[in-house]
Every structure is written in C-alpha cells, then in structure tokens.
JSON list of N, CA and C in Angstrom, two decimals:
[
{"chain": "A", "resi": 1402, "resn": "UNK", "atom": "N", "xyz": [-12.59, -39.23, -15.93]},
{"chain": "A", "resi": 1402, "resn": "UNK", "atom": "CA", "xyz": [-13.82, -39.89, -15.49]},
{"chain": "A", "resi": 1402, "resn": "UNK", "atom": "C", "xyz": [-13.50, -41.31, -15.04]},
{"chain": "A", "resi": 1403, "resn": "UNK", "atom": "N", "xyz": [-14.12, -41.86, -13.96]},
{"chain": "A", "resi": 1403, "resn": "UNK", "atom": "CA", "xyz": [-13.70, -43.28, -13.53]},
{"chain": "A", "resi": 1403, "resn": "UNK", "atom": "C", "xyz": [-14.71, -44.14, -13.95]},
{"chain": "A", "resi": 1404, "resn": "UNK", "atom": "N", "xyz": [-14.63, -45.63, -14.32]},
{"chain": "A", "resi": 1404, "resn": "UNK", "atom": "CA", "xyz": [-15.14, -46.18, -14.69]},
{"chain": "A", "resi": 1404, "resn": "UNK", "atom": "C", "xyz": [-16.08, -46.76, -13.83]},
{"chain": "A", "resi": 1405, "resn": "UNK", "atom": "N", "xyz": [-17.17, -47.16, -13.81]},
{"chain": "A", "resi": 1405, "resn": "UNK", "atom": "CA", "xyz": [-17.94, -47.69, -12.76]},
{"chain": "A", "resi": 1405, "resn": "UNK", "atom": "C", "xyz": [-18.14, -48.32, -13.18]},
{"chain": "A", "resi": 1406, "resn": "UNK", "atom": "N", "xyz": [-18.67, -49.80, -12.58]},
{"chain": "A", "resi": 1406, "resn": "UNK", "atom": "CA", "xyz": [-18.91, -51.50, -12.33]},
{"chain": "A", "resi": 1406, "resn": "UNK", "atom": "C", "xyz": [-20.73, -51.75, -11.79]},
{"chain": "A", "resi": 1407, "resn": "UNK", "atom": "N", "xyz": [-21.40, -52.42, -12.15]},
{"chain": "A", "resi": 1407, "resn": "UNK", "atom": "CA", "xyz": [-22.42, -53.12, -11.34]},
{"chain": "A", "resi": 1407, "resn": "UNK", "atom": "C", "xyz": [-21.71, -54.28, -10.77]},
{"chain": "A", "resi": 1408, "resn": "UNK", "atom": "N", "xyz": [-22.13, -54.63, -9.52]},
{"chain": "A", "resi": 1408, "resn": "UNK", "atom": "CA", "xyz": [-21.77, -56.16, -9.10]},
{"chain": "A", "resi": 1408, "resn": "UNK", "atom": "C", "xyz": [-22.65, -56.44, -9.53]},
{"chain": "A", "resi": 1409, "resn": "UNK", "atom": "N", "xyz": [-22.29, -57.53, -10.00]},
{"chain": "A", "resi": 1409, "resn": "UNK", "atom": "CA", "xyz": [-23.03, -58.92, -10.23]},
{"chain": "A", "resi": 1409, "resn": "UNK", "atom": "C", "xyz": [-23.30, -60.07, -9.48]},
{"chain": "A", "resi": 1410, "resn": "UNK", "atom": "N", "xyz": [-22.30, -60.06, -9.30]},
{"chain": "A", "resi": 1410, "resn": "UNK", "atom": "CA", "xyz": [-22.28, -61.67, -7.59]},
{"chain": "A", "resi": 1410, "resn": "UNK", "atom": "C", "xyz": [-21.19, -61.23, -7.20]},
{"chain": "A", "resi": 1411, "resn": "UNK", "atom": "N", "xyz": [-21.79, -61.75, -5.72]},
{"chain": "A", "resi": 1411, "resn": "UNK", "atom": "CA", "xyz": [-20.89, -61.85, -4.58]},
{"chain": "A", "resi": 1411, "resn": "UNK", "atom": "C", "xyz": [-20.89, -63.18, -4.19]},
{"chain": "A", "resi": 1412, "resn": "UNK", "atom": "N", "xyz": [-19.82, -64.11, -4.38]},
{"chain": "A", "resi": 1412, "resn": "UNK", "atom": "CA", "xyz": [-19.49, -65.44, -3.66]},
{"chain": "A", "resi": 1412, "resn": "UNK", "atom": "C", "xyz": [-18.78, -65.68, -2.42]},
{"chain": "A", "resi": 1413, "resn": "UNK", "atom": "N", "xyz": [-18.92, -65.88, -1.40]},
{"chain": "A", "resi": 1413, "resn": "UNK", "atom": "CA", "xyz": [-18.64, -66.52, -0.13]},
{"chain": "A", "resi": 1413, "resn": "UNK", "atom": "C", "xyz": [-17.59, -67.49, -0.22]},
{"chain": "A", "resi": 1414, "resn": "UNK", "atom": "N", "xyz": [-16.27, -67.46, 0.63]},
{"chain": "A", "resi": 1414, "resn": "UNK", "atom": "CA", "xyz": [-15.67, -69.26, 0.09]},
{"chain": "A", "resi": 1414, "resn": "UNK", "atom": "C", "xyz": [-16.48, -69.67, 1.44]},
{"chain": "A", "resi": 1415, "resn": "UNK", "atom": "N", "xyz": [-16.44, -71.35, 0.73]},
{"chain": "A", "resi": 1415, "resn": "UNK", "atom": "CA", "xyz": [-17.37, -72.11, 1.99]},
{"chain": "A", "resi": 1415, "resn": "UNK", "atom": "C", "xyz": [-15.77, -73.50, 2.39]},
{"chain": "A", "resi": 1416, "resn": "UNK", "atom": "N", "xyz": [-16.16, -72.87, 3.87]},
{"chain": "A", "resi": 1416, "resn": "UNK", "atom": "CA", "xyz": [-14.87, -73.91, 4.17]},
{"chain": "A", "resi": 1416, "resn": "UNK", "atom": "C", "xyz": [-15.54, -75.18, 4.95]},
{"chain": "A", "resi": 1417, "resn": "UNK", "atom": "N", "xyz": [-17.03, -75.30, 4.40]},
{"chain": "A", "resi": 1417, "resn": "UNK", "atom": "CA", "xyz": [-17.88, -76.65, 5.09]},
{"chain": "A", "resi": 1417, "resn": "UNK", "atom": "C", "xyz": [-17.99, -76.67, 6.42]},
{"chain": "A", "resi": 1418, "resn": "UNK", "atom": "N", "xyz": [-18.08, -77.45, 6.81]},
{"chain": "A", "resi": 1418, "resn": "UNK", "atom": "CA", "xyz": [-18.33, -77.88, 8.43]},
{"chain": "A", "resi": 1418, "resn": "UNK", "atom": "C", "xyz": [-17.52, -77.48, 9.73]},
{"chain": "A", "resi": 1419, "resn": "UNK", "atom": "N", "xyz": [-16.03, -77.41, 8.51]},
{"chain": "A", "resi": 1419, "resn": "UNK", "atom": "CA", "xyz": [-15.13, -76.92, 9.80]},
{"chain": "A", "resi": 1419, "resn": "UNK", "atom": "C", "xyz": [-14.99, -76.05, 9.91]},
{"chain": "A", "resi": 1420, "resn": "UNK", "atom": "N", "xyz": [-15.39, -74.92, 9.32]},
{"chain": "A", "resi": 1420, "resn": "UNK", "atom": "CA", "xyz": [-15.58, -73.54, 9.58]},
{"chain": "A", "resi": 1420, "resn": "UNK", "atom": "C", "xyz": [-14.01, -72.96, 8.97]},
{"chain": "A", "resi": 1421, "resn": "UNK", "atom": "N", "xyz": [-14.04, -71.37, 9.21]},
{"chain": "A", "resi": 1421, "resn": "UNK", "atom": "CA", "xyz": [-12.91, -70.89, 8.73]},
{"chain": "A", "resi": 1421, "resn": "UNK", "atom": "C", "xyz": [-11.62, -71.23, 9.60]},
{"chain": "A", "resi": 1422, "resn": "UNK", "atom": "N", "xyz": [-10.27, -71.28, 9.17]},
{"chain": "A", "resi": 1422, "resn": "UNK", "atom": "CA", "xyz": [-9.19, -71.54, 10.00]},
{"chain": "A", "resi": 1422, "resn": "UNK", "atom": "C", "xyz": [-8.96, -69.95, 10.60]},
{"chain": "A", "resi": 1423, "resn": "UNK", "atom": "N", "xyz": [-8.23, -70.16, 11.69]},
{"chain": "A", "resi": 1423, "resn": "UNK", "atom": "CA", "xyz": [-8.00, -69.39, 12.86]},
{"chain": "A", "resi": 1423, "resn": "UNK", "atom": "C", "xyz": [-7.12, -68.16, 12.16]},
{"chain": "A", "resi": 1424, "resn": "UNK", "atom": "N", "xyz": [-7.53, -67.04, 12.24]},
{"chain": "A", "resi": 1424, "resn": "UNK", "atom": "CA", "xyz": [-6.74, -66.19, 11.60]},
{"chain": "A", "resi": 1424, "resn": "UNK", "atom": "C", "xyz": [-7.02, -65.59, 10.35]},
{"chain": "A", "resi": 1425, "resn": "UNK", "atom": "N", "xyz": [-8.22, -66.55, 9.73]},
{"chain": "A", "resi": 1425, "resn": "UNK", "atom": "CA", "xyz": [-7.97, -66.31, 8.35]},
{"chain": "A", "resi": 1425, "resn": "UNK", "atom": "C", "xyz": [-8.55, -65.05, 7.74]},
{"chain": "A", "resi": 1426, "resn": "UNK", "atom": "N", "xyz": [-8.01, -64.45, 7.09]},
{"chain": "A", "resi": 1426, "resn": "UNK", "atom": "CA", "xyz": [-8.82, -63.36, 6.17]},
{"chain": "A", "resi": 1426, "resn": "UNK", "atom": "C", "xyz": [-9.87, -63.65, 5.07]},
{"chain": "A", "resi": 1427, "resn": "UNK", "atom": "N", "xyz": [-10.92, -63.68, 5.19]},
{"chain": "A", "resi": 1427, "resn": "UNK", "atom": "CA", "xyz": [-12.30, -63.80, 4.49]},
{"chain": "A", "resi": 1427, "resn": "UNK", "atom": "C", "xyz": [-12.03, -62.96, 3.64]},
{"chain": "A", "resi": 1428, "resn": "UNK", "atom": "N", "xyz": [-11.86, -63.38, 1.69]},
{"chain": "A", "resi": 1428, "resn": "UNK", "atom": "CA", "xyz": [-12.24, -63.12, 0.87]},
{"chain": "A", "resi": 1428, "resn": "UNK", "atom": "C", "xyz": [-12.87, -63.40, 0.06]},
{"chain": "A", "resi": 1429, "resn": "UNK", "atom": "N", "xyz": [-13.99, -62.25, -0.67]},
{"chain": "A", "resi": 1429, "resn": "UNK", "atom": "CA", "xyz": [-14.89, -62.81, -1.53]},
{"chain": "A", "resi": 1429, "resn": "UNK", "atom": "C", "xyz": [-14.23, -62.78, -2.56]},
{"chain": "A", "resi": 1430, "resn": "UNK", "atom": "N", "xyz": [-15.41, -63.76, -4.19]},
{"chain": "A", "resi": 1430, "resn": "UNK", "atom": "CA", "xyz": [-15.02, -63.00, -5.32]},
{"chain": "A", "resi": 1430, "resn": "UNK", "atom": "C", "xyz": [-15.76, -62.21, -5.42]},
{"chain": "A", "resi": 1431, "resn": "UNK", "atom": "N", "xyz": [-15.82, -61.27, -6.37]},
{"chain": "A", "resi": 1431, "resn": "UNK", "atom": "CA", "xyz": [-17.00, -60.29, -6.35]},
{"chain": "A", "resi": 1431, "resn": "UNK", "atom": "C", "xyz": [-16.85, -60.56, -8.37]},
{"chain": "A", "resi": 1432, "resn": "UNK", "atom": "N", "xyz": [-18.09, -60.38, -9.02]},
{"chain": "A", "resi": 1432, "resn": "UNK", "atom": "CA", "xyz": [-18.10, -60.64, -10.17]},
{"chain": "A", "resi": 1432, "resn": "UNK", "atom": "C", "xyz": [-18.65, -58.84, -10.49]},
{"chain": "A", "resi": 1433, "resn": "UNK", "atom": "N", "xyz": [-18.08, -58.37, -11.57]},
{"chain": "A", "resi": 1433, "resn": "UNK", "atom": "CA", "xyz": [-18.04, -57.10, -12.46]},
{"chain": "A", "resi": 1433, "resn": "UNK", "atom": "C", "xyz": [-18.52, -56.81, -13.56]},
{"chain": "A", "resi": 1434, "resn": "UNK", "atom": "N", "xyz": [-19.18, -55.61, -13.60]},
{"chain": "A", "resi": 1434, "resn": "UNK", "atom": "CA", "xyz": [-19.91, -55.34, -15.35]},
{"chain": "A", "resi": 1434, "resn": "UNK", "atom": "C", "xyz": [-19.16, -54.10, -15.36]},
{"chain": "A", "resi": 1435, "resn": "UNK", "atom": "N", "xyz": [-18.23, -53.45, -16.75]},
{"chain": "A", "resi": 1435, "resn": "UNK", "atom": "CA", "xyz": [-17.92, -52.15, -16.69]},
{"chain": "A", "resi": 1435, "resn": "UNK", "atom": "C", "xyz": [-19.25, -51.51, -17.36]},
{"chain": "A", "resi": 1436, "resn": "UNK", "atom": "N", "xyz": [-19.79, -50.81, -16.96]},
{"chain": "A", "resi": 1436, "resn": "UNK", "atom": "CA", "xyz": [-20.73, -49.54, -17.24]},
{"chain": "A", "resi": 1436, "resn": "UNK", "atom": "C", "xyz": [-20.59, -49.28, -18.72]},
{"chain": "A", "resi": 1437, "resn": "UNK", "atom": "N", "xyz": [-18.98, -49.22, -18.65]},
{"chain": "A", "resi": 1437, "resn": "UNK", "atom": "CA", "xyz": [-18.90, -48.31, -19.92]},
{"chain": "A", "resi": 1437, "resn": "UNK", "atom": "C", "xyz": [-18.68, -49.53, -21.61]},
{"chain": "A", "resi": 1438, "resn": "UNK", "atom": "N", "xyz": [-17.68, -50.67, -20.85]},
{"chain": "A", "resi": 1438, "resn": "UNK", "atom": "CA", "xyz": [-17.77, -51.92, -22.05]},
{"chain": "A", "resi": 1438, "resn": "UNK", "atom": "C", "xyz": [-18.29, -52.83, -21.89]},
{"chain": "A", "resi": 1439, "resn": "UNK", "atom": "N", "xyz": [-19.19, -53.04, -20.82]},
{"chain": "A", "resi": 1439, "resn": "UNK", "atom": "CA", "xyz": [-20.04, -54.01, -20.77]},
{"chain": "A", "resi": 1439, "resn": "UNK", "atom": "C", "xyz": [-18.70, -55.37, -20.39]},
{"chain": "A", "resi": 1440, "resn": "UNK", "atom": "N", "xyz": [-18.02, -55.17, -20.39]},
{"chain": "A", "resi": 1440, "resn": "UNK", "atom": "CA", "xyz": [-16.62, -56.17, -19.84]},
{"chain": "A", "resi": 1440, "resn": "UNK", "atom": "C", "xyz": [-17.00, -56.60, -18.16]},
{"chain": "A", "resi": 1441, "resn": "UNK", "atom": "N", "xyz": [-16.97, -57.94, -18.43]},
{"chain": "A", "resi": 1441, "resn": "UNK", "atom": "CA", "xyz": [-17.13, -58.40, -16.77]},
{"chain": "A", "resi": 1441, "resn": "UNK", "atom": "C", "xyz": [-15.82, -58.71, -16.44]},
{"chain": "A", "resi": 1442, "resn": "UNK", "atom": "N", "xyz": [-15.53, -58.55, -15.07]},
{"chain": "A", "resi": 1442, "resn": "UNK", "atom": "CA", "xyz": [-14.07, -58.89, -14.25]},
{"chain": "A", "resi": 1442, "resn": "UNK", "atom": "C", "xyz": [-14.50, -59.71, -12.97]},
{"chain": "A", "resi": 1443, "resn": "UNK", "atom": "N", "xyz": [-13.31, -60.04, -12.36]},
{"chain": "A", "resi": 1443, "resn": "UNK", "atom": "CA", "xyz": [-13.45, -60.78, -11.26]},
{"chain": "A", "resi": 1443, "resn": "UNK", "atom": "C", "xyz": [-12.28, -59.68, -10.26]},
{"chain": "A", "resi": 1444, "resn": "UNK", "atom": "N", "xyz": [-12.85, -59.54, -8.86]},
{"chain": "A", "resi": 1444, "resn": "UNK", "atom": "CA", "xyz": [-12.10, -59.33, -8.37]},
{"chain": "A", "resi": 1444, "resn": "UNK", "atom": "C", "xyz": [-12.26, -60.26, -6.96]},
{"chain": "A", "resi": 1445, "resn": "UNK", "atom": "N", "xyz": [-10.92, -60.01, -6.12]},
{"chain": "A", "resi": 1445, "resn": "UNK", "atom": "CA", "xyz": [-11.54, -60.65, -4.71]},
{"chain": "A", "resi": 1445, "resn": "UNK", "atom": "C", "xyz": [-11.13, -59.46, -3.55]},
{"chain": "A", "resi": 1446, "resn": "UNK", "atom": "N", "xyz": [-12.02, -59.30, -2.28]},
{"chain": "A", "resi": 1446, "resn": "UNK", "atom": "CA", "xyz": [-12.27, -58.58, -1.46]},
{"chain": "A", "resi": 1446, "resn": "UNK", "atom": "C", "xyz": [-12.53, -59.01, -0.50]},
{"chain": "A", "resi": 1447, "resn": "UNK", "atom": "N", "xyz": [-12.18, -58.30, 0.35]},
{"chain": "A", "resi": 1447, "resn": "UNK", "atom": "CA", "xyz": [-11.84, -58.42, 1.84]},
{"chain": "A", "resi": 1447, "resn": "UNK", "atom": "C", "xyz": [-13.42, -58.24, 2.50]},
{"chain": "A", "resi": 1448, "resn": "UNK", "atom": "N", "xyz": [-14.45, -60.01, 2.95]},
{"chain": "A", "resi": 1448, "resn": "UNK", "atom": "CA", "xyz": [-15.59, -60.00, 3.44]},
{"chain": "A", "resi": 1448, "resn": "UNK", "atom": "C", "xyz": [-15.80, -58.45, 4.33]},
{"chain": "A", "resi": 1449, "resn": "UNK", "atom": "N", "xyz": [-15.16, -58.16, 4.94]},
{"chain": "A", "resi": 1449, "resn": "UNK", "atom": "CA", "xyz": [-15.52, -57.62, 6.29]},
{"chain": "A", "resi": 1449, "resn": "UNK", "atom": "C", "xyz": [-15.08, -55.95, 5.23]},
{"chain": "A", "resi": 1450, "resn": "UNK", "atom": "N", "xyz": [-15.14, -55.99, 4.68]},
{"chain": "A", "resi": 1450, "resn": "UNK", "atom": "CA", "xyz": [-14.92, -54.48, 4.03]},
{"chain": "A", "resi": 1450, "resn": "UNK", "atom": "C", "xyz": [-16.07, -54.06, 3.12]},
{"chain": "A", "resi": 1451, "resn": "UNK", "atom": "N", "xyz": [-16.57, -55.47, 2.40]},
{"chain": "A", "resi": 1451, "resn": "UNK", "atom": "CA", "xyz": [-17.60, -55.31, 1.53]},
{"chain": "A", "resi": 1451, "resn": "UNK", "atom": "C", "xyz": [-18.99, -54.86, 2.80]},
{"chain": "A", "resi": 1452, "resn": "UNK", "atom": "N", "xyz": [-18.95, -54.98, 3.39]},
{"chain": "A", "resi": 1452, "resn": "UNK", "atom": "CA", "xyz": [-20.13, -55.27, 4.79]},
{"chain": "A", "resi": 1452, "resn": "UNK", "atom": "C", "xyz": [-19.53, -53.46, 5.42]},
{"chain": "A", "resi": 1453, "resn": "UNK", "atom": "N", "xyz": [-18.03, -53.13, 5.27]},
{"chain": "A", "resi": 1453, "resn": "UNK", "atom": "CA", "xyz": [-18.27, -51.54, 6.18]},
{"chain": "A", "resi": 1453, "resn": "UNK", "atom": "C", "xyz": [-18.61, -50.93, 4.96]},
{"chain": "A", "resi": 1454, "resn": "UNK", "atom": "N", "xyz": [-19.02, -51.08, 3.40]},
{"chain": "A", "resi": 1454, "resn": "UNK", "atom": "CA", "xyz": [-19.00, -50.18, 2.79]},
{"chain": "A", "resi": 1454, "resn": "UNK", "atom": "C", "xyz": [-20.47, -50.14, 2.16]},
{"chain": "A", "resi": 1455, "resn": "UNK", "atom": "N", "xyz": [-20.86, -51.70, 2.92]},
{"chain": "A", "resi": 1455, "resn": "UNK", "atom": "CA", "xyz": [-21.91, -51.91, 1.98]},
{"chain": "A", "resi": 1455, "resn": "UNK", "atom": "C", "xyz": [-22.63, -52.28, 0.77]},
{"chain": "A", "resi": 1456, "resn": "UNK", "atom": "N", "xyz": [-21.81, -52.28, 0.08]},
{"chain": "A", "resi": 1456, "resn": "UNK", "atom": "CA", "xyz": [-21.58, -53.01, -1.19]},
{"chain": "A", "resi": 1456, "resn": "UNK", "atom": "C", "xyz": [-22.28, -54.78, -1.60]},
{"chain": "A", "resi": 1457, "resn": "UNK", "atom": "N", "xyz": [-23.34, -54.75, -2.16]},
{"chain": "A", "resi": 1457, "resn": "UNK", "atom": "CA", "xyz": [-23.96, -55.87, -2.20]},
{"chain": "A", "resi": 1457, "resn": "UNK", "atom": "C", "xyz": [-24.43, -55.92, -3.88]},
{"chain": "A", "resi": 1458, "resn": "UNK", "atom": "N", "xyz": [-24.78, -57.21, -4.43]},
{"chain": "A", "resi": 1458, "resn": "UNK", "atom": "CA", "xyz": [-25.56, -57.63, -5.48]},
{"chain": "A", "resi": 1458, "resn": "UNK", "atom": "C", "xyz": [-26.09, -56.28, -5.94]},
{"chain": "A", "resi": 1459, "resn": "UNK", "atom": "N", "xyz": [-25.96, -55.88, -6.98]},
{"chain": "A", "resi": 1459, "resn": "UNK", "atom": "CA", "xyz": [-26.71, -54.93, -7.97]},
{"chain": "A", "resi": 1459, "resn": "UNK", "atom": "C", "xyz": [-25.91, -53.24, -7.79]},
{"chain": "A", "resi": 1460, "resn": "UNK", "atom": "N", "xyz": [-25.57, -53.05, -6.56]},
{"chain": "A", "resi": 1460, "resn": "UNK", "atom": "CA", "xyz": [-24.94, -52.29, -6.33]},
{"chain": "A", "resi": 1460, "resn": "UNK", "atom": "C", "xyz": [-24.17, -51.38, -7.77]},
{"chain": "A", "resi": 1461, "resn": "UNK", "atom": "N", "xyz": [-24.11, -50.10, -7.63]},
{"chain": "A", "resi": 1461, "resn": "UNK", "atom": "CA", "xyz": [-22.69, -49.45, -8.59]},
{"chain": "A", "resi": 1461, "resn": "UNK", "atom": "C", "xyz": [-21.75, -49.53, -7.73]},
{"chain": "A", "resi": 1462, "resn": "UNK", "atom": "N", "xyz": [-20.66, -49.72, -8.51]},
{"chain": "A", "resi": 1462, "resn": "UNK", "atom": "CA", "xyz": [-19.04, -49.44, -7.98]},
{"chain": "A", "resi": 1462, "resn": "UNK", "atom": "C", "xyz": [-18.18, -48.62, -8.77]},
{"chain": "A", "resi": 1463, "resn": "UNK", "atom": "N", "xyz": [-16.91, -48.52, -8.36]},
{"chain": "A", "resi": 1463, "resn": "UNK", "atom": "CA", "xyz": [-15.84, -48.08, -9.15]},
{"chain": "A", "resi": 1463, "resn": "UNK", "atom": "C", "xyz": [-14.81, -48.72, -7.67]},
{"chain": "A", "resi": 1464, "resn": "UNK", "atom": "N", "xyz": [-13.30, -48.39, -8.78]},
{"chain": "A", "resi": 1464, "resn": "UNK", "atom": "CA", "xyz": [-12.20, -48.84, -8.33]},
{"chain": "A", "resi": 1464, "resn": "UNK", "atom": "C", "xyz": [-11.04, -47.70, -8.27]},
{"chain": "A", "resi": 1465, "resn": "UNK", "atom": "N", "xyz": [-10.50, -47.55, -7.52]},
{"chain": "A", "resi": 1465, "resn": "UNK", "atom": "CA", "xyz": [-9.49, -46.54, -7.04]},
{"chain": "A", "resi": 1465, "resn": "UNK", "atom": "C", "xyz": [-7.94, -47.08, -6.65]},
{"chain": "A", "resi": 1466, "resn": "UNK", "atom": "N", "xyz": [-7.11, -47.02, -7.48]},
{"chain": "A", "resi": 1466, "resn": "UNK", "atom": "CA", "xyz": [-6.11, -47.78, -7.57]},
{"chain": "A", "resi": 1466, "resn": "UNK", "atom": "C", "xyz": [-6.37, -49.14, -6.81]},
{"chain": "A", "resi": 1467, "resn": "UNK", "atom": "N", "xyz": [-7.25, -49.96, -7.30]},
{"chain": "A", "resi": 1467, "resn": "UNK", "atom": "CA", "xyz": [-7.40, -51.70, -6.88]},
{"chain": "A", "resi": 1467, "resn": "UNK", "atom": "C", "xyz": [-8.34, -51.59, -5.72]},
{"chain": "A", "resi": 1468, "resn": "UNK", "atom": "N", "xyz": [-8.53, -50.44, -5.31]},
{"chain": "A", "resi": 1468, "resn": "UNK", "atom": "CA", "xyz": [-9.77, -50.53, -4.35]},
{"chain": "A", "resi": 1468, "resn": "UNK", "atom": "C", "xyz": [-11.15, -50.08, -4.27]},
{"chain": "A", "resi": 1469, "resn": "UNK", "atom": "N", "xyz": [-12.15, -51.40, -3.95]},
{"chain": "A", "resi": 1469, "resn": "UNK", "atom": "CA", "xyz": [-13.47, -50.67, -4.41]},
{"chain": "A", "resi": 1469, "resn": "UNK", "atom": "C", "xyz": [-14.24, -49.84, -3.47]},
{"chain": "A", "resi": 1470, "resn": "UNK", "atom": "N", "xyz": [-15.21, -49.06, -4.02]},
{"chain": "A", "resi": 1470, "resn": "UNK", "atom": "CA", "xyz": [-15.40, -48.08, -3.29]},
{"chain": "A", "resi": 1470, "resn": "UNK", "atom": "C", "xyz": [-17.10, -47.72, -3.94]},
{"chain": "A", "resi": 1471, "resn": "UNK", "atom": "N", "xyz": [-18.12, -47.67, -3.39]},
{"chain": "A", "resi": 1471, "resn": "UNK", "atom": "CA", "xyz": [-19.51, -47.80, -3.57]},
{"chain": "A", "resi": 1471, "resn": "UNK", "atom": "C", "xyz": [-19.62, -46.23, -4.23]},
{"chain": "A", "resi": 1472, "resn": "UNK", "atom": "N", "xyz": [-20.62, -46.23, -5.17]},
{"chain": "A", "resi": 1472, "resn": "UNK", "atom": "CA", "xyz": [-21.58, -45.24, -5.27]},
{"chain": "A", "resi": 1472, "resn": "UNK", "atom": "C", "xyz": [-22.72, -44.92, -4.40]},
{"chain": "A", "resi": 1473, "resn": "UNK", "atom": "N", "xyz": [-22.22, -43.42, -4.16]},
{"chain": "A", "resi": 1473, "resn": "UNK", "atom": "CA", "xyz": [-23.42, -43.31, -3.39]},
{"chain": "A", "resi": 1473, "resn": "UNK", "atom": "C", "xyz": [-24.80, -42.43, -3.66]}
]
C-alpha cells in the first residue's frame, strides 16, 4: 500500500523585481501531511510539473520513488 500525503502549502521562490534568471528551473517547496502518521515533510518540485499534474493546496498525493503523483 503507498502512503498518501495532503499538501499543505505550496510556496513560490520570489526572486523580487528582477524576475527569474535566464534558464532557471522553478522550484517549489511543497509542505506534506502523511495520511497515515500524521508526519509533515518538505519536498521541492519542479513549478511547471505541479501545474501538468495539477496538484494544488489540499490536494491528496503520494510519492513514487521521489516522484509526486496526484490522486485522482
């Protein structure tokens, strides 16, 4: 059985005024509840992945060798 997660927060880095540098890969943190111990984690994720999968605030999750992956 795999463990599933609620997100909790999703944080943005903010690179202020000057915006992101050229190239850069946008990662969030994403904050974690396990379902099963009530244990929160931190992970960080790739902006533009959380957005193809959908994955937002309140959401269920689980993780698949280090990668998250929505309930659907």
């Amino acid at each position: 059985m795999l463990e599933t997660f609620q997100v909790l927060h999703i944080e943005e880095p903010d690179f202020g005024c000057e915006g992101w540098p050229d190239g850069f890969e946008i990662k969030d943190k994403v904050l974690l509840k396990s379902n099963l111990t009530g244990e929160e984690k931190i992970i960080h994720e790739k902006d533009a992945r959380l957005y193809e999968l959908d994955i937002n605030e309140g959401d269920e999750v689980f993780l698949i060798e280090g990668e998250l992956r929505k309930l659907r």
